Coordinates of C-alpha atoms in Angstrom, one line a residue:
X1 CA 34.3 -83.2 -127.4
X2 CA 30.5 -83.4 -126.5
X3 CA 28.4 -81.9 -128.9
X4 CA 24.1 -81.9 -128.3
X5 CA 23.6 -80.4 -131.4
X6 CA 24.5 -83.1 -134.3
X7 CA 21.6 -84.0 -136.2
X8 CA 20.3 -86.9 -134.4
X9 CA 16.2 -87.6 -134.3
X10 CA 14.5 -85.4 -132.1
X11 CA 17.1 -84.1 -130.7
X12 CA 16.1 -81.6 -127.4
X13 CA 16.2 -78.1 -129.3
X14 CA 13.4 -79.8 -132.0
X15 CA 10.9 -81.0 -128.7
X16 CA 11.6 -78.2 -126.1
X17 CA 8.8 -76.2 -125.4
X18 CA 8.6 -72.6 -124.2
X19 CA 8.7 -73.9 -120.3
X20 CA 11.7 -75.9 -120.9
X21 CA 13.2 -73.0 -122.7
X22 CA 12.2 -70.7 -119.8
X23 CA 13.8 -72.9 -117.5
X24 CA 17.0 -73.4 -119.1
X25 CA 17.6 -70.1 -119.3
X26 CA 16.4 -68.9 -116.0
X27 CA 18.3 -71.5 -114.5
X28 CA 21.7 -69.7 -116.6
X29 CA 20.7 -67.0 -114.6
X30 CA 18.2 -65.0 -117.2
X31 CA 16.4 -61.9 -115.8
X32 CA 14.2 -61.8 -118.8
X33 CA 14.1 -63.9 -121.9
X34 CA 13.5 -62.2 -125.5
X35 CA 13.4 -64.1 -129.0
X36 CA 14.0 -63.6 -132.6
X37 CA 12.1 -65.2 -134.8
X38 CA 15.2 -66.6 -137.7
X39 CA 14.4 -66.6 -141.3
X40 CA 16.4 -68.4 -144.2
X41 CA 19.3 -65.8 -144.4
X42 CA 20.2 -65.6 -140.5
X43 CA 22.9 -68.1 -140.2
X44 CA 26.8 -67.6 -139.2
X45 CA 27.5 -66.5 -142.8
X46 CA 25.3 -64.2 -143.5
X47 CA 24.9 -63.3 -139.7
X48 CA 21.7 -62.4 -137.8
X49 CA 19.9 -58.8 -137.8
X50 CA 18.8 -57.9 -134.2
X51 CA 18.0 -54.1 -134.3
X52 CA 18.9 -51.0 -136.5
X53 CA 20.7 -49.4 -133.3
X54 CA 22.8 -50.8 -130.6
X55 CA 20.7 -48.6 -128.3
X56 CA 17.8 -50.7 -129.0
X57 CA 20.1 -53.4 -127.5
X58 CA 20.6 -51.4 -124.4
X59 CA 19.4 -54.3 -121.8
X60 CA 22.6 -56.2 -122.9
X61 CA 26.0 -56.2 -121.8
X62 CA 27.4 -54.6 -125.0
X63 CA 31.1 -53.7 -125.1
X64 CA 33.6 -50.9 -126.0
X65 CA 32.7 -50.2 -129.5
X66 CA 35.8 -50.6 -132.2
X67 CA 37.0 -49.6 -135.5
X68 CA 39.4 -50.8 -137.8
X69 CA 38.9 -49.7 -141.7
X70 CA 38.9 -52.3 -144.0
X71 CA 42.0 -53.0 -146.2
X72 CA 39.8 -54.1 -149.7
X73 CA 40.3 -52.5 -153.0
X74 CA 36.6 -53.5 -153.5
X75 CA 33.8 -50.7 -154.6
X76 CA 31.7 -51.0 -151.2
X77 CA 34.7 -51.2 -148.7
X78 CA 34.2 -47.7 -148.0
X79 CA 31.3 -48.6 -146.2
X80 CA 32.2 -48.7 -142.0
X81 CA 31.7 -51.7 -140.0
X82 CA 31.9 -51.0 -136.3
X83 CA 32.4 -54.2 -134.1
X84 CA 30.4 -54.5 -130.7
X85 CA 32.3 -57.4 -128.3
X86 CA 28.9 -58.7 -126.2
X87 CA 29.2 -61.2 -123.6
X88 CA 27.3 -64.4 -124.5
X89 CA 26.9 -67.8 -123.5
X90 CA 24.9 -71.2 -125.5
X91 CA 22.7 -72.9 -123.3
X92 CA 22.1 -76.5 -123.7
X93 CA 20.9 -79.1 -121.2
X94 CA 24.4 -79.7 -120.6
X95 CA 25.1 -76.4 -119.1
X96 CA 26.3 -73.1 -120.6
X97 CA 29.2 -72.3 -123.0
X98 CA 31.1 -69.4 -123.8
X99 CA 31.5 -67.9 -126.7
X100 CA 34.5 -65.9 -127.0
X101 CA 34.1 -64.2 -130.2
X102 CA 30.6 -63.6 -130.1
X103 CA 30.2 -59.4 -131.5
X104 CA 27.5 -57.2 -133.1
X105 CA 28.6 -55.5 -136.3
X106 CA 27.3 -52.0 -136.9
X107 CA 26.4 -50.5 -139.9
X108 CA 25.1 -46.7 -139.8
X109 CA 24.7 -47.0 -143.1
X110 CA 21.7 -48.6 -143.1
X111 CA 21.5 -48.7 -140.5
X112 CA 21.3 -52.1 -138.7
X113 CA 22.9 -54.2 -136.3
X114 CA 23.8 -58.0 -136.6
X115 CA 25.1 -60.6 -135.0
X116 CA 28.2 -62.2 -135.8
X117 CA 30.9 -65.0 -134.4
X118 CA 28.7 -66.6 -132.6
X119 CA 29.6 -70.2 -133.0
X120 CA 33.4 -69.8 -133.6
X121 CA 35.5 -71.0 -130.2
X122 CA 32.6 -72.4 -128.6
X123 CA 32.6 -75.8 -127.5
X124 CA 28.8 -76.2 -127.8
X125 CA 27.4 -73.8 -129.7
X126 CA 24.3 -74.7 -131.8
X127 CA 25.5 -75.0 -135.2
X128 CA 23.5 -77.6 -136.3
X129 CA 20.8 -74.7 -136.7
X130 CA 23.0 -71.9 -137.4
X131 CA 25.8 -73.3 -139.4
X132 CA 25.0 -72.3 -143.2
X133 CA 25.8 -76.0 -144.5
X134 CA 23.5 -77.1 -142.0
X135 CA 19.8 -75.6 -141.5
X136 CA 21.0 -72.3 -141.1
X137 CA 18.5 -71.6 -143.9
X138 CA 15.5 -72.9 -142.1
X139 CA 12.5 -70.3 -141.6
X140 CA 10.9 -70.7 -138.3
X141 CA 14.0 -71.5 -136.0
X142 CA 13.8 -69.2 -132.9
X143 CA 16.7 -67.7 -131.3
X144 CA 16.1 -66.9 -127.5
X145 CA 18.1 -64.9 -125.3
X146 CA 18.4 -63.1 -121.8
X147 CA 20.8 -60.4 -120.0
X148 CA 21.8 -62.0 -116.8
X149 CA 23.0 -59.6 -113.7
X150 CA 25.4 -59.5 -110.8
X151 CA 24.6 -58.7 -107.3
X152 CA 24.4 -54.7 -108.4
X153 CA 22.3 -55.1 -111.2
X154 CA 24.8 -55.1 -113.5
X155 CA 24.1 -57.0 -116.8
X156 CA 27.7 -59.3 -117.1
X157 CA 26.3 -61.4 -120.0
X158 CA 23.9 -62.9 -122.6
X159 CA 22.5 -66.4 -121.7
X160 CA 20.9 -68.4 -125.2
X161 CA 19.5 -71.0 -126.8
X162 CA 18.0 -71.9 -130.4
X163 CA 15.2 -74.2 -131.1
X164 CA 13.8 -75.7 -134.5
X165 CA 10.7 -74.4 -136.4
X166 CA 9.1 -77.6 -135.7
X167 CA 9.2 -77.2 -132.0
X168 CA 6.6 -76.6 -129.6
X169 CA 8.5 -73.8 -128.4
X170 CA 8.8 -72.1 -131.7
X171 CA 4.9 -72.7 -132.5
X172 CA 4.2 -71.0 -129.2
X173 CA 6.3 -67.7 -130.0
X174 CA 4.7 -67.4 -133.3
X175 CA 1.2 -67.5 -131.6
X176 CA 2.3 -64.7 -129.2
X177 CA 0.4 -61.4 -129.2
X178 CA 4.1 -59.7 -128.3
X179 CA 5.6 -61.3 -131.8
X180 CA 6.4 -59.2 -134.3
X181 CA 8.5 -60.5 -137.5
X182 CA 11.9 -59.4 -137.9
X183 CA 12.4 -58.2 -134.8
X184 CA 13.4 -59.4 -130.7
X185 CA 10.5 -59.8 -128.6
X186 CA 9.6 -59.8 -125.2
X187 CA 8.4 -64.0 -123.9
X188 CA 5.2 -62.4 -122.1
X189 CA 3.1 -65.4 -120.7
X190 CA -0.7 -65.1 -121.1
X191 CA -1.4 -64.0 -117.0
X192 CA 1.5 -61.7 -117.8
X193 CA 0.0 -59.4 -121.5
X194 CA 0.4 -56.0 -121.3
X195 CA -1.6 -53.4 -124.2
X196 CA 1.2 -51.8 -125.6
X197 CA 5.0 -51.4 -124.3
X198 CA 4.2 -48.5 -122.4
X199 CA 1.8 -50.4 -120.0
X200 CA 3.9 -51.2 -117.3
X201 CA 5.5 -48.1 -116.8
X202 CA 1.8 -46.3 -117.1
X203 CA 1.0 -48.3 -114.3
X204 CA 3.6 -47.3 -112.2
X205 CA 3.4 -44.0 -112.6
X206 CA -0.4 -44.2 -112.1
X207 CA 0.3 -44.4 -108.4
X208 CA 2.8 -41.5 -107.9
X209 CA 1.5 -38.8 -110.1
X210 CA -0.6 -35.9 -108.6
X211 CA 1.2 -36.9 -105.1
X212 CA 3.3 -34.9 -103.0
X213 CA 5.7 -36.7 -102.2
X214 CA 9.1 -36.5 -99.6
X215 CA 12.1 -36.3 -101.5
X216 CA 13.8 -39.8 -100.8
X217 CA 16.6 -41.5 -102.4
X218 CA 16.8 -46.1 -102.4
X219 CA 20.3 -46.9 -103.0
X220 CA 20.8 -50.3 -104.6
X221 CA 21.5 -51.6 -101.3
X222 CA 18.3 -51.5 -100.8
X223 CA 18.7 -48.6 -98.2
X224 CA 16.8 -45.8 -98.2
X225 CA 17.7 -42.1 -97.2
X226 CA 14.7 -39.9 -96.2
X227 CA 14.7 -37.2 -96.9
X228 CA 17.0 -36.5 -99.7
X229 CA 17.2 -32.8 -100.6
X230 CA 20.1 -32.5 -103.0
X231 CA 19.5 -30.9 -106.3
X232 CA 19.1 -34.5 -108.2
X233 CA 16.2 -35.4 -105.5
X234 CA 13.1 -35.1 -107.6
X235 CA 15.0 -37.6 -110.6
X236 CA 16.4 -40.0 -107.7
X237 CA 12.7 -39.8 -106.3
X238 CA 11.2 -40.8 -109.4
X239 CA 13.6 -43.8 -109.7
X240 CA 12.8 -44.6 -106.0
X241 CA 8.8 -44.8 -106.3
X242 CA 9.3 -47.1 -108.6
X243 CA 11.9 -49.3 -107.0
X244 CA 15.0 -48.5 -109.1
X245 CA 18.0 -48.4 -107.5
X246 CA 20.2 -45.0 -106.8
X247 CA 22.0 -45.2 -110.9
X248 CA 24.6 -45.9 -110.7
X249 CA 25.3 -48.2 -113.9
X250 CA 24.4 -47.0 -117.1
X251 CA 21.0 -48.9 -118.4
X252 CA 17.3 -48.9 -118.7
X253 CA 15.9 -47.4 -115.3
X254 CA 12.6 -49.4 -115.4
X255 CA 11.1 -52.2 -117.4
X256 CA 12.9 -50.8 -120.9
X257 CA 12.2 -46.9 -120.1
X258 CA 15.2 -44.3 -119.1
X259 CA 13.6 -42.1 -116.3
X260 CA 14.2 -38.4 -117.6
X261 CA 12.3 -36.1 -114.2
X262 CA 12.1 -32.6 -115.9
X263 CA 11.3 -29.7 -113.9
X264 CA 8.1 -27.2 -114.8
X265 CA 7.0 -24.4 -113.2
X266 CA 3.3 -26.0 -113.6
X267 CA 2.1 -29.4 -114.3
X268 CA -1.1 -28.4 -116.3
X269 CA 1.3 -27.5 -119.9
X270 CA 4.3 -28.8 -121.1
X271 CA 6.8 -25.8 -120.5
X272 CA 11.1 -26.6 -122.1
X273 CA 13.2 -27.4 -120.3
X274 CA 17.1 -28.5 -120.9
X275 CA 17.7 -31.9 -120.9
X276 CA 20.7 -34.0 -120.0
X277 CA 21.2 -37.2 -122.2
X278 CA 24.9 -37.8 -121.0
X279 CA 27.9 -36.6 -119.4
X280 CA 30.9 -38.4 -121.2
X281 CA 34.6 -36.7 -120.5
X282 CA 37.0 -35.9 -123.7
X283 CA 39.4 -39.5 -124.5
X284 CA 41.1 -37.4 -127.1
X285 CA 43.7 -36.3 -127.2
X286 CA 45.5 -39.3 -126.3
X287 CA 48.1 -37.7 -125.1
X288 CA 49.2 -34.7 -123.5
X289 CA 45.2 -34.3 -122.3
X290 CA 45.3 -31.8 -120.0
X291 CA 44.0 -32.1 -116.7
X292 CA 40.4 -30.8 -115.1
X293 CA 42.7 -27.8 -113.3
X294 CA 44.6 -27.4 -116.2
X295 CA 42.4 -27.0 -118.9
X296 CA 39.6 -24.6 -116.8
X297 CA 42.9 -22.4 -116.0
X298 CA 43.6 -22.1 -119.3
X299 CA 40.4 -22.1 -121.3
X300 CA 37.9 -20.9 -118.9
X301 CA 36.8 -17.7 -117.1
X302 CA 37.2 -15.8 -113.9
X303 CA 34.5 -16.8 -111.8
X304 CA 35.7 -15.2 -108.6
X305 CA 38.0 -13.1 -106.8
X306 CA 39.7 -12.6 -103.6
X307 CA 39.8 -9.1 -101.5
X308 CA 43.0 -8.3 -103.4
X309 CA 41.6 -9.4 -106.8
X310 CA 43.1 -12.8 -107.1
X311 CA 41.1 -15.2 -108.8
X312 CA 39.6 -18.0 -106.5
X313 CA 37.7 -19.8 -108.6
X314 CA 37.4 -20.7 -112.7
X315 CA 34.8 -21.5 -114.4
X316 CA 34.5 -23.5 -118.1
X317 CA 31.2 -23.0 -119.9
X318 CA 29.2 -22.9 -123.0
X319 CA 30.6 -18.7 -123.2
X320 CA 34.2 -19.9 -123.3
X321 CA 33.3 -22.0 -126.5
X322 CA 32.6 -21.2 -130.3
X323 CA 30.4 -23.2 -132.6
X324 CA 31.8 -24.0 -136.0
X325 CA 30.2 -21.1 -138.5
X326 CA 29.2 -19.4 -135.3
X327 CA 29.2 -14.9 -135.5
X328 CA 32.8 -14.2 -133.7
X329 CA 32.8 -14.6 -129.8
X330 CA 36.2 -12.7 -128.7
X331 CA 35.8 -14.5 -125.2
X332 CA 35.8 -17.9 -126.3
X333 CA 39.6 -19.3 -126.5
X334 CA 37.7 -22.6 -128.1
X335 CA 36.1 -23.7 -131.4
X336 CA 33.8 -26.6 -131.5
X337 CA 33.8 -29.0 -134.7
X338 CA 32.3 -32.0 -135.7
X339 CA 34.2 -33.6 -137.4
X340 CA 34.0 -36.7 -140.0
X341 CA 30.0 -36.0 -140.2
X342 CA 27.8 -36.4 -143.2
X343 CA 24.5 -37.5 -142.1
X344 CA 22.5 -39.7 -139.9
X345 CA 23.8 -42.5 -142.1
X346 CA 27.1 -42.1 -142.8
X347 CA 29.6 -40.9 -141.0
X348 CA 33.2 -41.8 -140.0
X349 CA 33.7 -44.1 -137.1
X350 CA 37.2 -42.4 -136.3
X351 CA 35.6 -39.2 -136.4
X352 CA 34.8 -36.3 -133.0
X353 CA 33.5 -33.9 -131.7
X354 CA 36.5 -31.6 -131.2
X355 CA 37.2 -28.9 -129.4
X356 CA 40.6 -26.7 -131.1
X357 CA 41.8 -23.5 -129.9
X358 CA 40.4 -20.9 -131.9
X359 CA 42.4 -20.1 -135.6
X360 CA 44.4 -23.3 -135.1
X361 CA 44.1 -27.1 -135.5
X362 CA 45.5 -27.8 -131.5
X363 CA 43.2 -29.9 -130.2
X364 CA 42.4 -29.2 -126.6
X365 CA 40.0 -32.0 -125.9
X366 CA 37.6 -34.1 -128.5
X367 CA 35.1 -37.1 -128.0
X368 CA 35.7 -40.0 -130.8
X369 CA 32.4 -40.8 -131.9
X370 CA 33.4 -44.4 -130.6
X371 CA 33.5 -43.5 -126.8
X372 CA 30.1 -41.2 -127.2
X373 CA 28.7 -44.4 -128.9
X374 CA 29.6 -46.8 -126.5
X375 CA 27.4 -44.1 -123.9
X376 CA 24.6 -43.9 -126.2
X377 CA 23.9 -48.0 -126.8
X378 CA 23.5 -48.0 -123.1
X379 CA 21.1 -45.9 -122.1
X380 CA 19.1 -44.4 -124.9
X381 CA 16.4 -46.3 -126.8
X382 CA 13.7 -45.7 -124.7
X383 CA 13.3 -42.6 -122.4
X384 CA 10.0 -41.0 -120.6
X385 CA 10.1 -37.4 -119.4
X386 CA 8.5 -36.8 -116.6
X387 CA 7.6 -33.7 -115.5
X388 CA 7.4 -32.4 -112.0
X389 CA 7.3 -29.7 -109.5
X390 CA 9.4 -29.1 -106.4
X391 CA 8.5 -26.6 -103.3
X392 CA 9.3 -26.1 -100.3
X393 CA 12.9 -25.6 -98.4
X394 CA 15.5 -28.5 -96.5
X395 CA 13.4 -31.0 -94.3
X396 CA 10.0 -29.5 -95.5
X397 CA 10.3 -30.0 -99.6
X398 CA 8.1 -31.7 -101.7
X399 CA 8.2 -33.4 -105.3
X400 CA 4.7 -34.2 -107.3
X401 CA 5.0 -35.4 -110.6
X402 CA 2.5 -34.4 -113.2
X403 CA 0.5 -36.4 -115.9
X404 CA 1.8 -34.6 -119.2
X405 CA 4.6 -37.5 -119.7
X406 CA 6.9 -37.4 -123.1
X407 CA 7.7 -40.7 -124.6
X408 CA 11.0 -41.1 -126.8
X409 CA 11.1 -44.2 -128.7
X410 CA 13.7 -45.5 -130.9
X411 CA 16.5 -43.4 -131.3
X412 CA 19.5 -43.7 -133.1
X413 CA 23.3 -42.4 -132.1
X414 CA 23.2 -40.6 -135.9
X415 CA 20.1 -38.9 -134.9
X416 CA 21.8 -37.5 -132.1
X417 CA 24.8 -36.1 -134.4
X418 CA 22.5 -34.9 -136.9
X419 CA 20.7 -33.1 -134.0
X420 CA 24.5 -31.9 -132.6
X421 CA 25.0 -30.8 -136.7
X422 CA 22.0 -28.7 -136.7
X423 CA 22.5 -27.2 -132.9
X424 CA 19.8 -29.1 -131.4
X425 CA 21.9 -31.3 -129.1
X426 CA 24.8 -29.2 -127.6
X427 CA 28.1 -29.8 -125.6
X428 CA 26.9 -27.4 -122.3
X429 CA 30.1 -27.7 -120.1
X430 CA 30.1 -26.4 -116.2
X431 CA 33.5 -27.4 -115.1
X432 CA 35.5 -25.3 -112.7
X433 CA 38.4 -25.0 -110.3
X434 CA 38.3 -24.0 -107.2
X435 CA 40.9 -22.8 -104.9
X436 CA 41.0 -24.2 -101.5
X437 CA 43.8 -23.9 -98.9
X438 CA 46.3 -22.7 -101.7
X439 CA 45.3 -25.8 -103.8
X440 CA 43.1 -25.5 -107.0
X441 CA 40.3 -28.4 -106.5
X442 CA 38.7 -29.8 -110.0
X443 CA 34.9 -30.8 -110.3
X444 CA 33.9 -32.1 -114.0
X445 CA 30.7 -31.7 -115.7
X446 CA 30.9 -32.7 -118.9
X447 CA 27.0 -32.9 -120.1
X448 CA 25.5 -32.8 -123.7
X449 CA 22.1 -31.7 -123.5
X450 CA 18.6 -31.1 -125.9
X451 CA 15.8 -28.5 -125.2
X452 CA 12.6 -30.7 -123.8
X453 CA 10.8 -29.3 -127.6
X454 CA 13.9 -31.1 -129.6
X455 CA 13.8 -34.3 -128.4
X456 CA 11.9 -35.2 -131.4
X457 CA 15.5 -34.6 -133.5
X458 CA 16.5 -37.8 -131.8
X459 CA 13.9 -40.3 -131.6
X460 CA 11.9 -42.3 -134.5
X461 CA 9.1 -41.7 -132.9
X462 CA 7.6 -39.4 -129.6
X463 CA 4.0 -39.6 -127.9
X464 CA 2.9 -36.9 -125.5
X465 CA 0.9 -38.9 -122.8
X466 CA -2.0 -37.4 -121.1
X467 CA -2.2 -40.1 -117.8
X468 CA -5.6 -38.6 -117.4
X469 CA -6.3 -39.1 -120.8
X470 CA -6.7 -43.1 -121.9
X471 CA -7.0 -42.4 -125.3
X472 CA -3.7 -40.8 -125.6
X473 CA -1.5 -44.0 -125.3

C-alpha cells in the first residue's frame, strides 16, 4: 500500500504552496476551498473542533444525524454525543481517497462540533500530520477543505488536504486578512478581499433594490419562466436576480446567506411579518403514522360544505392544536409538548416535539429532534431578510425589494428550541383534505415559523442594514 505521507524529507504537504493546494483541490472538483488553522490538540485522538453548530457547516454534505446513548458507568457519560456521517475524501498528488468513517460529533453541551474518524479505513489519509504519535501536536499545520457539487448543485462530498506549519502554504493562510484563529476560513486571494462577510451579498442586492421588477422564476436548468405569478414569486425572484437556482436542495441560497423575501406593506420601516424557517413532516410515530387524509379527518376542522351540508373539505391548523400550559381550547383535539428539553445546552437527542391527543399520552404525530436537526444544519447559519413589496394583478405584477435588510448570523438548533420553549418559534400547520370526485385529496404544509421581531431568539447575533446607509454594515 502506497502511502505519501511517511515522514520522508520535504515531503509535498511540507513545500506545497497555497496555488498547489488550490489546484489539488480544484482539480478534486472543489467549488470553494476553506481552512482551519490546527493547533497542538487537533489530532485523531483528541479530534478537530470545526464550529459550535452543525449549521455553521451548512455548505457541507452533512448526513442524517444519529444517536446512540453511551453504555459507561462514568460521571460525565450523561453528557450526549450526536454523530454527523459527512462525506469526505484526502487529497494527495496521487489522487483522492475515501474516507469511510469520516463523522462530526456534536456536543450541545457546549456546544461544539468536531471532527472525528477521519484517518481510520483510508488508504491515504494524512496521518503523518494527524496521527497523535506522529505530529498531530504540531501548531501551525493547516487543514484545507472544499464541498464539491453534482450537476444540480448538490454538495455530494468534502475534498481535503493538510499541509505542515513550515509550508509556504500555511505561512500564506496565516498572513490572510480572512484568518481568524480557531475557526474555518474562507481562501480569499488578494484581487478577490471583500470588507466584511456581508460584502458580496451587499453588492448583489445593490443592483436590485428600489427596482420594480417582473416576477420571474430561473430554474436550475438554467431556464427561466417570465413571468411567474404564483404566491412564492417575490422569494423565487429574489433568488433569480441573483442567479440562484429555483431551491430545490436544502443549502445556502447565495455566497453563505439563506434568502428569506419578507413581505411589507411599505419599504420605508420594518413592519413583522411571519417567517418560515422550515417545513419538516412528523417521522414519529414510527408506526401506525397516520396518513395526510387520515389525520386532517380526524384532528382537523370543517372547512367547507356541500348544498346538503356534507363536508367537502378539512382543514388542520394552529386552532386544532393546544400548547403545553396553554388556557383550555375545547376545539383543539391536540396538545403540543416538547419534550426531553432543558435549555439551549442540554437537551436529549431522543427527545420531540410531540403532538398527543388532548388528556392522554397517544401520540398522533411528533418530530425527533434528530430529523428537525438534520433540517436545521442545512440551511440555517446565515439568513438575510429581505423585505419587499408586491402590486399589481396576473401578467401586470411587480416585486421591488426595499433597503431595510435583516441579517441573522450564527444560529444554533438549541436556540431555536429554546425560542419553541418560550413560544417564539411555533409549529403553524395548514394541511387539509379536499374532496374531489368522491376522493379526499391530501396537501401537506407542515411549517415552523418566527415573527420577523423574534428572530433575534435564534441567532448569536442580528444587524439591521440600511443599503442606503454605509455606515450601518
Amino acid at each position: 500500500m502506497c502511502d505519501t505521507h511517511v515522514n520522508e524529507a520535504r515531503q509535498w504537504y511540507d513545500t506545497a504552496d497555497i496555488n498547489q493546494v488550490n489546484e489539488l483541490l480544484a482539480n478534486a472538483g472543489a467549488s470553494s476551498i476553506w481552512v482551519k488553522r490546527l493547533v497542538a490538540n487537533n489530532n485523531s485522538k483528541q479530534q478537530i473542533w470545526l464550529a459550535n453548530d452543525p449549521s455553521d457547516l451548512s455548505f457541507l454534505p452533512l448526513g442524517a444525524p444519529s444517536y446512540t446513548p453511551t453504555k459507561s458507568q462514568k460521571r460525565k457519560a450523561g453528557n450526549p454525543v450526536i454523530q454527523i456521517p459527512v462525506t469526505w475524501q484526502w487529497v494527495t498528488p496521487n489522487g483522492r481517497f475515501d474516507a469511510p468513517d469520516a463523522k462530526l460529533c456534536y456536543y450541545p453541551q457546549y456546544p461544539e462540533v468536531r471532527f472525528s474518524g477521519f484517518l481510520h479505513g483510508c488508504r491515504e489519509a494524512p496521518s503523518e500530520l494527524l496521527n497523535e504519535t506522529k505530529r498531530g501536536h504540531e501548531v501551525n499545520r493547516c487543514l484545507f477543505l472544499g464541498p464539491v457539487k453534482n450537476g444540480s448543485g448538490e454538495v455530494i462530498r468534502v475534498v481535503a488536504l493538510v499541509v505542515g506549519a513550515e509550508s509556504p502554504a500555511a505561512r500564506y493562510v496565516l498572513s490572510m486578512e480572512t484568518f481568524e484563529a480557531g475557526h474555518l476560513c474562507p481562501i480569499v486571494y488578494q484581487s478577490q478581499r471583500q470588507r466584511d462577510e456581508f460584502s458580496v451579498l451587499e453588492q448583489a442586492l445593490a443592483n436590485i433594490v428600489g427596482r420594480k421588477i417582473t416576477p420571474w422564476r430561473l430554474n436550475n436548468d438554467g431556464a427561466i419562466v417570465k413571468p411567474y405569478i404564483a404566491p412564492n414569486a417575490p422569494g423565487l425572484t429574489l433568488e433569480a436576480e441573483l442567479g440562484v437556482g429555483e431551491n430545490a436542495i436544502p443549502g445556502p441560497d447565495f455566497d453563505v446567506w439563506e434568502l428569506k423575501a419578507i413581505k411589507q406593506k411599505s419599504l420605508e420601516r420594518r413592519y413583522n411579518h411571519k417567517v418560515t424557517l422550515f417545513t419538516p413532516q412528523p417521522d414519529l410515530p414510527e408506526t401506525g403514522r397516520l396518513s395526510t387524509v387520515d389525520f386532517v379527518l380526524k384532528y382537523g376542522h370543517i372547512h367547507t360544505t356541500d348544498e346538503g351540508g356534507n363536508p367537502t373539505s378539512y382543514y388542520f391548523t394552529s386552532g386544532d392544536i393546544q400548547r403545553e400550559n396553554e388556557d383550555d381550547k375545547p376545539s383543539a383535539k391536540l396538545e403540543l409538548v416538547l419534550e426531553g428539553f432543558t435549555d439551549a445546552k442540554h437537551f436529549d437527542p431522543n427527545g420531540m416535539i410531540a403532538l398527543y391527543e388532548k388528556g392522554t399520552r397517544n401520540l398522533a404525530a411528533g418530530w425527533s429532534y434528530l430529523k428537525l436537526l438534520g433540517h436545521w444544519q442545512r440551511k440555517h447559519n446565515r439568513a438575510a431578510y429581505v423585505p419587499y413589496l408586491r402590486e399589481g394583478e396576473d401578467g401586470n405584477t411587480s416585486v421591488e425589494f426595499g433597503p431595510l435588510i435583516t441579517l441573522g448570523i450564527s444560529t444554533s438548533f438549541g436556540l431555536f428550541l429554546q425560542a419553541f420553549k418560550e413560544g417564539k418559534a411555533v409549529y403553524d400547520p395548514g394541511d387539509k383534505a379536499t374532496l374531489t370526485n368522491g376522493k379526499w385529496t391530501p396537501h401537506a404544509r407542515s411549517q415552523f415559523r418566527i415573527n420577523l421581531n423574534d428572530v433575534a431568539a435564534i441567532y448569536g447575533e442580528v444587524r439591521e442594514v440600511d443599503m442606503r446607509d454605509p455606515e450601518s454594515y
